[in-house]
Coordinates of C-alpha atoms in Angstrom, one line a residue:
Chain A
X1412 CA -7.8 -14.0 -3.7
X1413 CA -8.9 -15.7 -0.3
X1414 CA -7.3 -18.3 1.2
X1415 CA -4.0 -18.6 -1.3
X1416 CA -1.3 -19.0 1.3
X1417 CA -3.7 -21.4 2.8
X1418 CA -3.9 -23.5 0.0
X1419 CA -0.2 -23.0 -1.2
X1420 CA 1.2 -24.2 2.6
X1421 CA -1.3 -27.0 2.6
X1422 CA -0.1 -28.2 -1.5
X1423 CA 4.0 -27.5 -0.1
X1424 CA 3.5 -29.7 3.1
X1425 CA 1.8 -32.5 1.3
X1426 CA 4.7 -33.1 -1.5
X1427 CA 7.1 -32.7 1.1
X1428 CA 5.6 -35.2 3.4
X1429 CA 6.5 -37.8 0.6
X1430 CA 10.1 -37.4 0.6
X1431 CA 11.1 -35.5 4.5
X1432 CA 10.0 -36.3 8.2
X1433 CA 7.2 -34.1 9.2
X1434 CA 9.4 -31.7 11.7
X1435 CA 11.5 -31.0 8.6
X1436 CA 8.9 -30.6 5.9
X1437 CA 7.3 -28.4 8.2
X1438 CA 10.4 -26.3 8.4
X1439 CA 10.9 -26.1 4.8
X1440 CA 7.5 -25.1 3.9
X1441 CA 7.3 -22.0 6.6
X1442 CA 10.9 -20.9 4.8
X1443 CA 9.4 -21.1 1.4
X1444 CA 5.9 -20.5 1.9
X1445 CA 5.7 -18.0 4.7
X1446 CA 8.8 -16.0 4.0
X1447 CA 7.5 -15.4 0.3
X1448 CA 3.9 -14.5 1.9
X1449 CA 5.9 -12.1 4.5
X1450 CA 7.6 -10.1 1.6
X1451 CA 4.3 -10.2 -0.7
X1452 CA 2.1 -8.9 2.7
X1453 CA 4.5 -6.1 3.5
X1454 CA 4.9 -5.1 -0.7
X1455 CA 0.6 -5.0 -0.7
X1456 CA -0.2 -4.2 2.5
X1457 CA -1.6 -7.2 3.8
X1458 CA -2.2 -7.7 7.6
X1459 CA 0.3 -10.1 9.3
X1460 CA -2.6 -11.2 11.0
X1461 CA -4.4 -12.8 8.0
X1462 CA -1.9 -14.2 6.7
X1463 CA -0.7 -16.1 9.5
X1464 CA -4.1 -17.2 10.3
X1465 CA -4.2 -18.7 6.9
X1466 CA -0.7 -20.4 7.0
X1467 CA -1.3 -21.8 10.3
X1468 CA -5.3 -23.3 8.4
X1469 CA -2.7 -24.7 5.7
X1470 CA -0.4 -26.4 8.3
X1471 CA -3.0 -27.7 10.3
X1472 CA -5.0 -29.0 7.3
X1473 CA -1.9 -30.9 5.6
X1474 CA -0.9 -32.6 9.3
X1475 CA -4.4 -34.1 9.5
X1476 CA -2.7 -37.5 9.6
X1477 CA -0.1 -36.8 12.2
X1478 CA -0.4 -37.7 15.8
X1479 CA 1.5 -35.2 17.0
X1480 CA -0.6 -32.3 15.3
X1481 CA -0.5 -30.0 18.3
X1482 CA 2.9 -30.2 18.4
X1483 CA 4.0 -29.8 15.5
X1484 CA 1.4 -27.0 15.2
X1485 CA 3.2 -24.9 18.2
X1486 CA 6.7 -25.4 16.2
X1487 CA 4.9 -24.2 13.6
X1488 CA 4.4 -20.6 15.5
X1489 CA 8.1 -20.9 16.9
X1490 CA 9.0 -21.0 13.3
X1491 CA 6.5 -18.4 12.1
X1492 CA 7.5 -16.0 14.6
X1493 CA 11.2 -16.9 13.9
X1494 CA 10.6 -15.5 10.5
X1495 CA 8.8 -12.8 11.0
X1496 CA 11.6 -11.5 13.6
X1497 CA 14.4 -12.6 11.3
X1498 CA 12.4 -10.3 8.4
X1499 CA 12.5 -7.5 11.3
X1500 CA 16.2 -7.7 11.9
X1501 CA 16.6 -7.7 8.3
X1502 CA 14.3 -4.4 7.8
X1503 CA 16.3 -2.7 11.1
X1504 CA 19.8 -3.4 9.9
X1505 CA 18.6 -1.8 6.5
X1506 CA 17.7 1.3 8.5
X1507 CA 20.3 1.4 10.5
X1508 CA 22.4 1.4 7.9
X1509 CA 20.3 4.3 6.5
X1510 CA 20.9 6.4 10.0
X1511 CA 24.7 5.9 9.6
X1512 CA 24.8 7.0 5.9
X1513 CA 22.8 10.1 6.9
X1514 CA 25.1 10.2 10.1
X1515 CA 28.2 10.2 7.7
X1516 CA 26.8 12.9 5.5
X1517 CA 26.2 14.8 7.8
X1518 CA 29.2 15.2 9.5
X1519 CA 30.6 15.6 6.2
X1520 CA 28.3 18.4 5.2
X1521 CA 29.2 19.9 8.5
X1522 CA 33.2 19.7 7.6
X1523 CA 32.5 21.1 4.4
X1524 CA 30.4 23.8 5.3
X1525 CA 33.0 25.1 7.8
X1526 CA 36.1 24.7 5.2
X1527 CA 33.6 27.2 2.8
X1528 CA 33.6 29.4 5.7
X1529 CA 37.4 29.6 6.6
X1530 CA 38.5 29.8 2.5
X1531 CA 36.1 32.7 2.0
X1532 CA 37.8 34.7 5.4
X1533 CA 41.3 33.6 3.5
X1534 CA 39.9 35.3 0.3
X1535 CA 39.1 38.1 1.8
X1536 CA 43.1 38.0 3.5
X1537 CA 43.9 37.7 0.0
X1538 CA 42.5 40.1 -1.4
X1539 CA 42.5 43.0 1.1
X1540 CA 46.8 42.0 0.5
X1541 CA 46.9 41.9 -3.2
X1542 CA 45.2 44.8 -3.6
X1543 CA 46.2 46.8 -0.8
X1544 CA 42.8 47.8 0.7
X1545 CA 44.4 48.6 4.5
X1546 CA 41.2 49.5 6.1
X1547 CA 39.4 46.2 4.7
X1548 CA 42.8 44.6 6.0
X1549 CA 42.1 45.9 9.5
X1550 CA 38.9 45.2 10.0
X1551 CA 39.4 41.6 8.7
X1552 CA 39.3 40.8 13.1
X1553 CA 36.2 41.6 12.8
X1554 CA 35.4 39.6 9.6
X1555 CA 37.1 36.8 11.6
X1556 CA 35.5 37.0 14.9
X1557 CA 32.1 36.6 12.6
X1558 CA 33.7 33.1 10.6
X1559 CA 34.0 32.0 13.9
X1560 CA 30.7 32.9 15.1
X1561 CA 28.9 31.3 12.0
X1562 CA 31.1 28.1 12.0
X1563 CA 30.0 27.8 15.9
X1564 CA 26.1 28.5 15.0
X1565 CA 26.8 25.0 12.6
X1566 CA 28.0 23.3 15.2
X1567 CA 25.6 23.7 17.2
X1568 CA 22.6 23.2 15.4
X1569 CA 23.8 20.0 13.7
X1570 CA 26.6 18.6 15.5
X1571 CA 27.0 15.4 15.0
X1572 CA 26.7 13.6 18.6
X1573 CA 23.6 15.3 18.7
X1574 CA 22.1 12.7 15.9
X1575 CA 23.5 9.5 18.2
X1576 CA 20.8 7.1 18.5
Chain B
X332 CA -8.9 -12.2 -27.7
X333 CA -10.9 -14.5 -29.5
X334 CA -13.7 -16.9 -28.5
X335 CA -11.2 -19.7 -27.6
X336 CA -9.5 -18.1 -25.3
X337 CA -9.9 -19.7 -21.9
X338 CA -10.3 -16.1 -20.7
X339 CA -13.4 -15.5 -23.1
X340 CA -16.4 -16.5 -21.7
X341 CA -15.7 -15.7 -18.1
X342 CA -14.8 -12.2 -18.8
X343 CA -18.0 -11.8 -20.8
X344 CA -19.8 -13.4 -17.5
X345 CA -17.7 -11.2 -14.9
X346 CA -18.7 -7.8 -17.0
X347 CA -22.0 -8.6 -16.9
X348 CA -22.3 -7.7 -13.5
X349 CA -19.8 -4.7 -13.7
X350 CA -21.7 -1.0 -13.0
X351 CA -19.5 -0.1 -16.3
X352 CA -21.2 -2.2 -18.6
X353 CA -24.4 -2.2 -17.1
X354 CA -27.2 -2.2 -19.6
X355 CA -24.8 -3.5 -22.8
X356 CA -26.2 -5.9 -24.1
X357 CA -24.2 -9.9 -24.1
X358 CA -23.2 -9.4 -28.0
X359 CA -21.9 -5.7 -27.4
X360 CA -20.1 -6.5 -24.7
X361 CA -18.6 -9.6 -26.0
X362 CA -17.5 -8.2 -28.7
X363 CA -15.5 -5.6 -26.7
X364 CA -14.1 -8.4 -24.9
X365 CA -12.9 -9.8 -28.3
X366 CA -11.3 -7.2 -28.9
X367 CA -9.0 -6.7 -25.4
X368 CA -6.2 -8.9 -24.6
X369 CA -5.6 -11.0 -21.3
X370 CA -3.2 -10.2 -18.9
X371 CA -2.2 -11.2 -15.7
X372 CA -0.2 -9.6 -12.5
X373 CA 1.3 -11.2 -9.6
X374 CA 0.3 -10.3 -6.0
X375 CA 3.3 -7.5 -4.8
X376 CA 4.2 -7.2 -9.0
X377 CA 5.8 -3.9 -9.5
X378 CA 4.8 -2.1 -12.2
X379 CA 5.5 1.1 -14.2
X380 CA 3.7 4.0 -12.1
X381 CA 3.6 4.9 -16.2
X382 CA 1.5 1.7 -17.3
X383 CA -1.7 3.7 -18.1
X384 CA -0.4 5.9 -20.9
X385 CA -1.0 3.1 -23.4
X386 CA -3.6 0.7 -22.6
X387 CA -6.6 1.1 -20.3
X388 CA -7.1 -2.4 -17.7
X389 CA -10.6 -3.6 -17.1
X390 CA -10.4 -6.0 -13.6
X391 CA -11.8 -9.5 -14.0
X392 CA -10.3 -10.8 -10.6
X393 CA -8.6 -9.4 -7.3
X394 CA -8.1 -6.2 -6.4
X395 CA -5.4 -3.7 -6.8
X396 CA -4.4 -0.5 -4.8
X397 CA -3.7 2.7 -6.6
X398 CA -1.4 5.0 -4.5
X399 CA 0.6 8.6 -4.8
X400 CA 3.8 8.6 -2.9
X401 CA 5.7 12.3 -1.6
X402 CA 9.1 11.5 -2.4
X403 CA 10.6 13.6 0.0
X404 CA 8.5 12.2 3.0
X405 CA 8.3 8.9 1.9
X406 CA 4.4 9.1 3.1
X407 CA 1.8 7.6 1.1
X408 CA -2.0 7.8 -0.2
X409 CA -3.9 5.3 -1.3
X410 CA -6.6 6.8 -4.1
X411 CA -8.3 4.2 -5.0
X412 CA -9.3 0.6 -4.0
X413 CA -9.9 -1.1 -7.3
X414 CA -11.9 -4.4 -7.8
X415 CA -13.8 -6.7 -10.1
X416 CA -15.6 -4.5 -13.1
X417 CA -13.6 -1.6 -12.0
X418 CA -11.1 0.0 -14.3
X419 CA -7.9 2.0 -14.8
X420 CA -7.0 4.5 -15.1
X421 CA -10.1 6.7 -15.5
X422 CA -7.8 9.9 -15.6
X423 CA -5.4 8.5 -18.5
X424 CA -9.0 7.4 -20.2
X425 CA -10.2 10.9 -20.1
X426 CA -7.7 13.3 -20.8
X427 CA -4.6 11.0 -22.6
X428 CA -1.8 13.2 -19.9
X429 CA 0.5 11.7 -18.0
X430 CA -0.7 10.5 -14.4
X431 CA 2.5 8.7 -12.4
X432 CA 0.3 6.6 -9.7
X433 CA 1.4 3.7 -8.3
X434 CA -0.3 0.4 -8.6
X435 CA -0.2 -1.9 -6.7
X436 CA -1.8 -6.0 -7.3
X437 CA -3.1 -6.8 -3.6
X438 CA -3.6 -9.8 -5.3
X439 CA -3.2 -12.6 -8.4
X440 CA -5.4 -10.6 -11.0
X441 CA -7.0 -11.4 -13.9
X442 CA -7.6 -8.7 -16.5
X443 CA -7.9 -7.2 -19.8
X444 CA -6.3 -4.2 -21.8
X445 CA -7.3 -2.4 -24.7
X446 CA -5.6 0.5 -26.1
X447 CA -6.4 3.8 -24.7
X448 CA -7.0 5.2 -28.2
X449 CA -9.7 2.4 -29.0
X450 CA -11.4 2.5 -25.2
X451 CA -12.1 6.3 -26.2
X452 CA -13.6 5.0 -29.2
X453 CA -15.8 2.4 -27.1
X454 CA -17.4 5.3 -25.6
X455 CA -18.7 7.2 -28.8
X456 CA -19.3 3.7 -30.0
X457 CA -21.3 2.3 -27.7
X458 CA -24.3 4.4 -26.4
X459 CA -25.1 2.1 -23.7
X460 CA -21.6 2.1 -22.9
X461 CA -20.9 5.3 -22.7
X462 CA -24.6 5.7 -20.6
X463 CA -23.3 3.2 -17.8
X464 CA -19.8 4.9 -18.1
X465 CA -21.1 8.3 -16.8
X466 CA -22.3 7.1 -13.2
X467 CA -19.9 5.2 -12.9
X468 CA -17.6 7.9 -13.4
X469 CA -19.1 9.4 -11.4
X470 CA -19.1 7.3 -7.9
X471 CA -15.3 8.0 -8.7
X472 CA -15.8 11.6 -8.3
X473 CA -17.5 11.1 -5.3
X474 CA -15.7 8.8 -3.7
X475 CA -13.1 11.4 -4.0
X476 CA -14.7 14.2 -3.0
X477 CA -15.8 12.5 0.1
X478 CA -12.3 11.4 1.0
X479 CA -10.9 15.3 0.5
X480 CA -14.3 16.4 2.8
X481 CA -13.2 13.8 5.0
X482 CA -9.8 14.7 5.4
X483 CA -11.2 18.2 6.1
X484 CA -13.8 17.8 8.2
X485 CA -13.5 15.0 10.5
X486 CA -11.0 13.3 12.6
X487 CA -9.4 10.0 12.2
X488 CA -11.7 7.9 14.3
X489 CA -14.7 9.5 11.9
X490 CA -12.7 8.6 9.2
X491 CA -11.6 4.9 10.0
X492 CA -15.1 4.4 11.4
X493 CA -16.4 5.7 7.9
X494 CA -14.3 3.8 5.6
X495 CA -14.7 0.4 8.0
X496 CA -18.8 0.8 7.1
X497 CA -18.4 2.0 4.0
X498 CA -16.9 -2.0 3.3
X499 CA -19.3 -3.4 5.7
X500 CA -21.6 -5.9 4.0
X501 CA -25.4 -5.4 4.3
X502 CA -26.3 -9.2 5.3
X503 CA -24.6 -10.6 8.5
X504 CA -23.4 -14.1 8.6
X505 CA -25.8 -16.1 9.6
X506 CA -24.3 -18.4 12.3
X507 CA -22.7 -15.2 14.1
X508 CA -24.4 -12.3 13.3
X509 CA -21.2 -10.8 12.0
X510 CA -20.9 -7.9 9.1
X511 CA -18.7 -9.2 6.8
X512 CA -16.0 -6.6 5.1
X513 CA -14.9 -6.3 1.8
X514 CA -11.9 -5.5 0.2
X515 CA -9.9 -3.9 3.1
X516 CA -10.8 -6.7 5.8
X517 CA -6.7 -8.0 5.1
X518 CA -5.4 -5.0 5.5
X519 CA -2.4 -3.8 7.8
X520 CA -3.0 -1.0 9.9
X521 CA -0.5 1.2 7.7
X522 CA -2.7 -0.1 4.4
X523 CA -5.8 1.4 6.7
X524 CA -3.8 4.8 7.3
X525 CA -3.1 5.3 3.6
X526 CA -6.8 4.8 2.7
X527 CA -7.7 7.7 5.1
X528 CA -4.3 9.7 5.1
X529 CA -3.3 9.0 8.3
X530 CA -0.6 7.2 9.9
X531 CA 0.0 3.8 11.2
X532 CA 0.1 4.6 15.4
X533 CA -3.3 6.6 15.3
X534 CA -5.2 4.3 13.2
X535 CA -3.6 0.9 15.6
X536 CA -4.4 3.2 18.9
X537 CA -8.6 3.5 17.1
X538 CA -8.7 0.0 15.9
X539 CA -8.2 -1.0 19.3
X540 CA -10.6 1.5 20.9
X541 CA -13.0 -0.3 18.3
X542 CA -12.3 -3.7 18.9
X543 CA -12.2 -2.5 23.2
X544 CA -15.7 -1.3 22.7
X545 CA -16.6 -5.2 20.4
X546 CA -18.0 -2.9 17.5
X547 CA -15.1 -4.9 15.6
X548 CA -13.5 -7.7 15.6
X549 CA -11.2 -10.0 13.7
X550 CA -12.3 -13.5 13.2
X551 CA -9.6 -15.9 11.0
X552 CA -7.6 -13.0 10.7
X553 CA -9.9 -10.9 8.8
X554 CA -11.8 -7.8 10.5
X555 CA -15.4 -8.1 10.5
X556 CA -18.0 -5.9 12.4
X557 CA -19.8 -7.4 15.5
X558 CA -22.1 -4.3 15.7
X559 CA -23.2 -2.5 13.1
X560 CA -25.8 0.1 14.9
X561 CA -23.0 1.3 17.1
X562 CA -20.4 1.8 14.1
X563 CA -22.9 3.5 12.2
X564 CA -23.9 6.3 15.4
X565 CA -19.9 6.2 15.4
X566 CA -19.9 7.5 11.7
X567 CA -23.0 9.4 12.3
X568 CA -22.4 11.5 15.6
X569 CA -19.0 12.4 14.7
X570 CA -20.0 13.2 11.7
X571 CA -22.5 15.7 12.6
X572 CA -21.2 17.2 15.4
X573 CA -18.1 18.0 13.0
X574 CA -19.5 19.4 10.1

């Protein structure tokens, strides 16, 4: 469908014309207009680009009466690009978000991980103990030295710091 | 839907000049339009990737993406780019098993649904029907078989180049000499990426060697094509010396 936010910014202007001051109904209509256009471009994959150019057709259509056109048409782009960078913080915040969840998990992966590690070597204690075995008991340095080894190898490859953005 | 319907007579006027029901005669193919219901999505409308299991859609109005997503990635593919007189989903149509796509309205659009049991029927039904449903099946094949060979053979800039033309209008305008382009003239540059599986930074760094070298350009915020010889040696050369 060409030209619909085009047509839907000039039909918002126009009614609120009747009842705001320009400046404001201009406001109003890039929050409710635009912003809805924004979401609906990014959901279908529409260029920002197009749909701009066709909000801006809209604005400039429905202010055909107003002296200060070009005026109000540059506070139109203040506000247009006010709302595509608020919908920018709003998408970065959501991924950032992401990034400390995965952050969090990991770290907690990590922790787990290692407490796997040390209970198996204390199984091992265990069990060399409760069942006597004295040459599984002294080698269990050995069977320690590699815990340490492996929970060191975690570390390493997925420490946490190393994910700090 | 019956003959009151305010939907009636322009979807028997809109089908006419579908590839599907080329060749069916006005009283055929009204009556299959009597027998489908209207419906209506919303640009950005989600809906069930499932929604072809039970009904098959026949496009009257706007246009519609039709996309696979790898859940693990996140990265999309879009399939298909579906318009006027096209329908879906052919696969559903064919062999009634599941097919989880995601469609996505690019637009408002107007169309109709018939059951998928009954559409199979239209096909033994209808000689004419079925005749016009064969090619037009088959552009679908082709379209993806040249997407897969494309994928395969030729590098992005090929591939942008080649879907760009493939768009591309066959009469300039006549004030500006510009090739008008259909359907994907809109589109962001991550849109473009999922048409030719790539991703959005190559496919912003070629549409800028593109618009750099004035084969394209966008006028009111939709891409058009300035020069149409040079795209098509862009296609061609690439093209040959990759194959």
């Amino acid at each position: 469908m060409t030209n619909e936010y085009r047509q839907e910014m000039k039909t918002c202007i126009e009614k609120l014309l009747k009842e705001k001051p320009a400046e404001e109904a201009l406001k109003t209509a890039v929050e409710q207009v635009f912003s809805k256009a924004l979401d609906e471009s990014i959901v279908v994959g529409e260029s920002i680009e197009s749909v701009v150019y066709e909000v801006m057709e809209g604005i400039d259509e429905s202010l055909a009466e107003e002296k200060k056109k070009e005026l109000y048409l540059h506070r139109a782009s203040e506000l247009i690009l006010d709302a595509v960078h608020h919908k920018i913080l709003e998408q970065l915040c959501r991924d950032e978000k992401n990034v400390l969840r995965a952050k969090a998990q990991l770290h907690e992966t990590l922790e787990e991980g290692t407490g796997r590690l040390q209970a198996a070597m204390e199984a091992f204690r265990h069990y060399a103990e409760d069942k006597h075995r004295m040459k599984l008991l002294e080698d269990l340095h050995k069977t320690e030295q590699k815990t340490v080894e492996l929970i060191h190898h975690l570390a390493e490859k997925f420490r946490y710091n190393k994910y700090k953005t | 839907m019956n003959e009151q319907n305010a939907y009636y007579e322009d979807a028997c006027q809109i089908l006419e000049h579908a590839s599907l029901f080329k060749g069916v005669d006005r009283d055929t193919r009204c009556s299959m339009v009597s027998e489908c219901q209207a419906v209506t999505w919303k640009k950005a409308e989600t809906l069930n990737p499932d929604i072809s299991m039970t009904y098959l859609y026949i496009i009257l109005e706007g246009k519609m993406k039709v996309t696979q997503v790898d859940p693990e990635s996140g990265r999309s593919v879009s399939l298909f780019l579906l318009s006027s007189g096209d329908i879906f989903d052919t696969f559903t149509l064919l062999d009634g098993k599941e097919h989880i796509v995601f469609p996505i309205p690019m637009s408002n659009m107007k169309l109709l649904r018939i059951p998928i049991v009954r559409a199979r029927e239209w096909i033994r039904e209808f000689p004419k029907f079925n005749e016009a449903f064969l090619p037009y099946l088959g552009e679908q094949l082709r379209q993806l078989e040249s997407f897969s060979q494309s994928l395969v053979f030729h590098d992005t800039t090929t591939r942008l180049a080649n879907l760009i033309l493939h768009h591309t209008g066959q009469h300039p305008d006549e004030q500006e000499g510009h090739y008008p382009v259909r359907l994907i003239n809109n589109l962001s540059h991550e849109s473009l990426a999922e048409l030719i599986g790539s991703v959005r930074s190559v496919v912003s760094t070629q549409m800028q060697k593109l618009k750099e070298e004035e084969i394209i350009l966008s006028k009111r915020g939709k891409l058009v094509v300035k020069d149409l010889k040079k795209l098509m040696q862009r296609c061609d050369v690439f093209c040959k010396g990759k194959i």
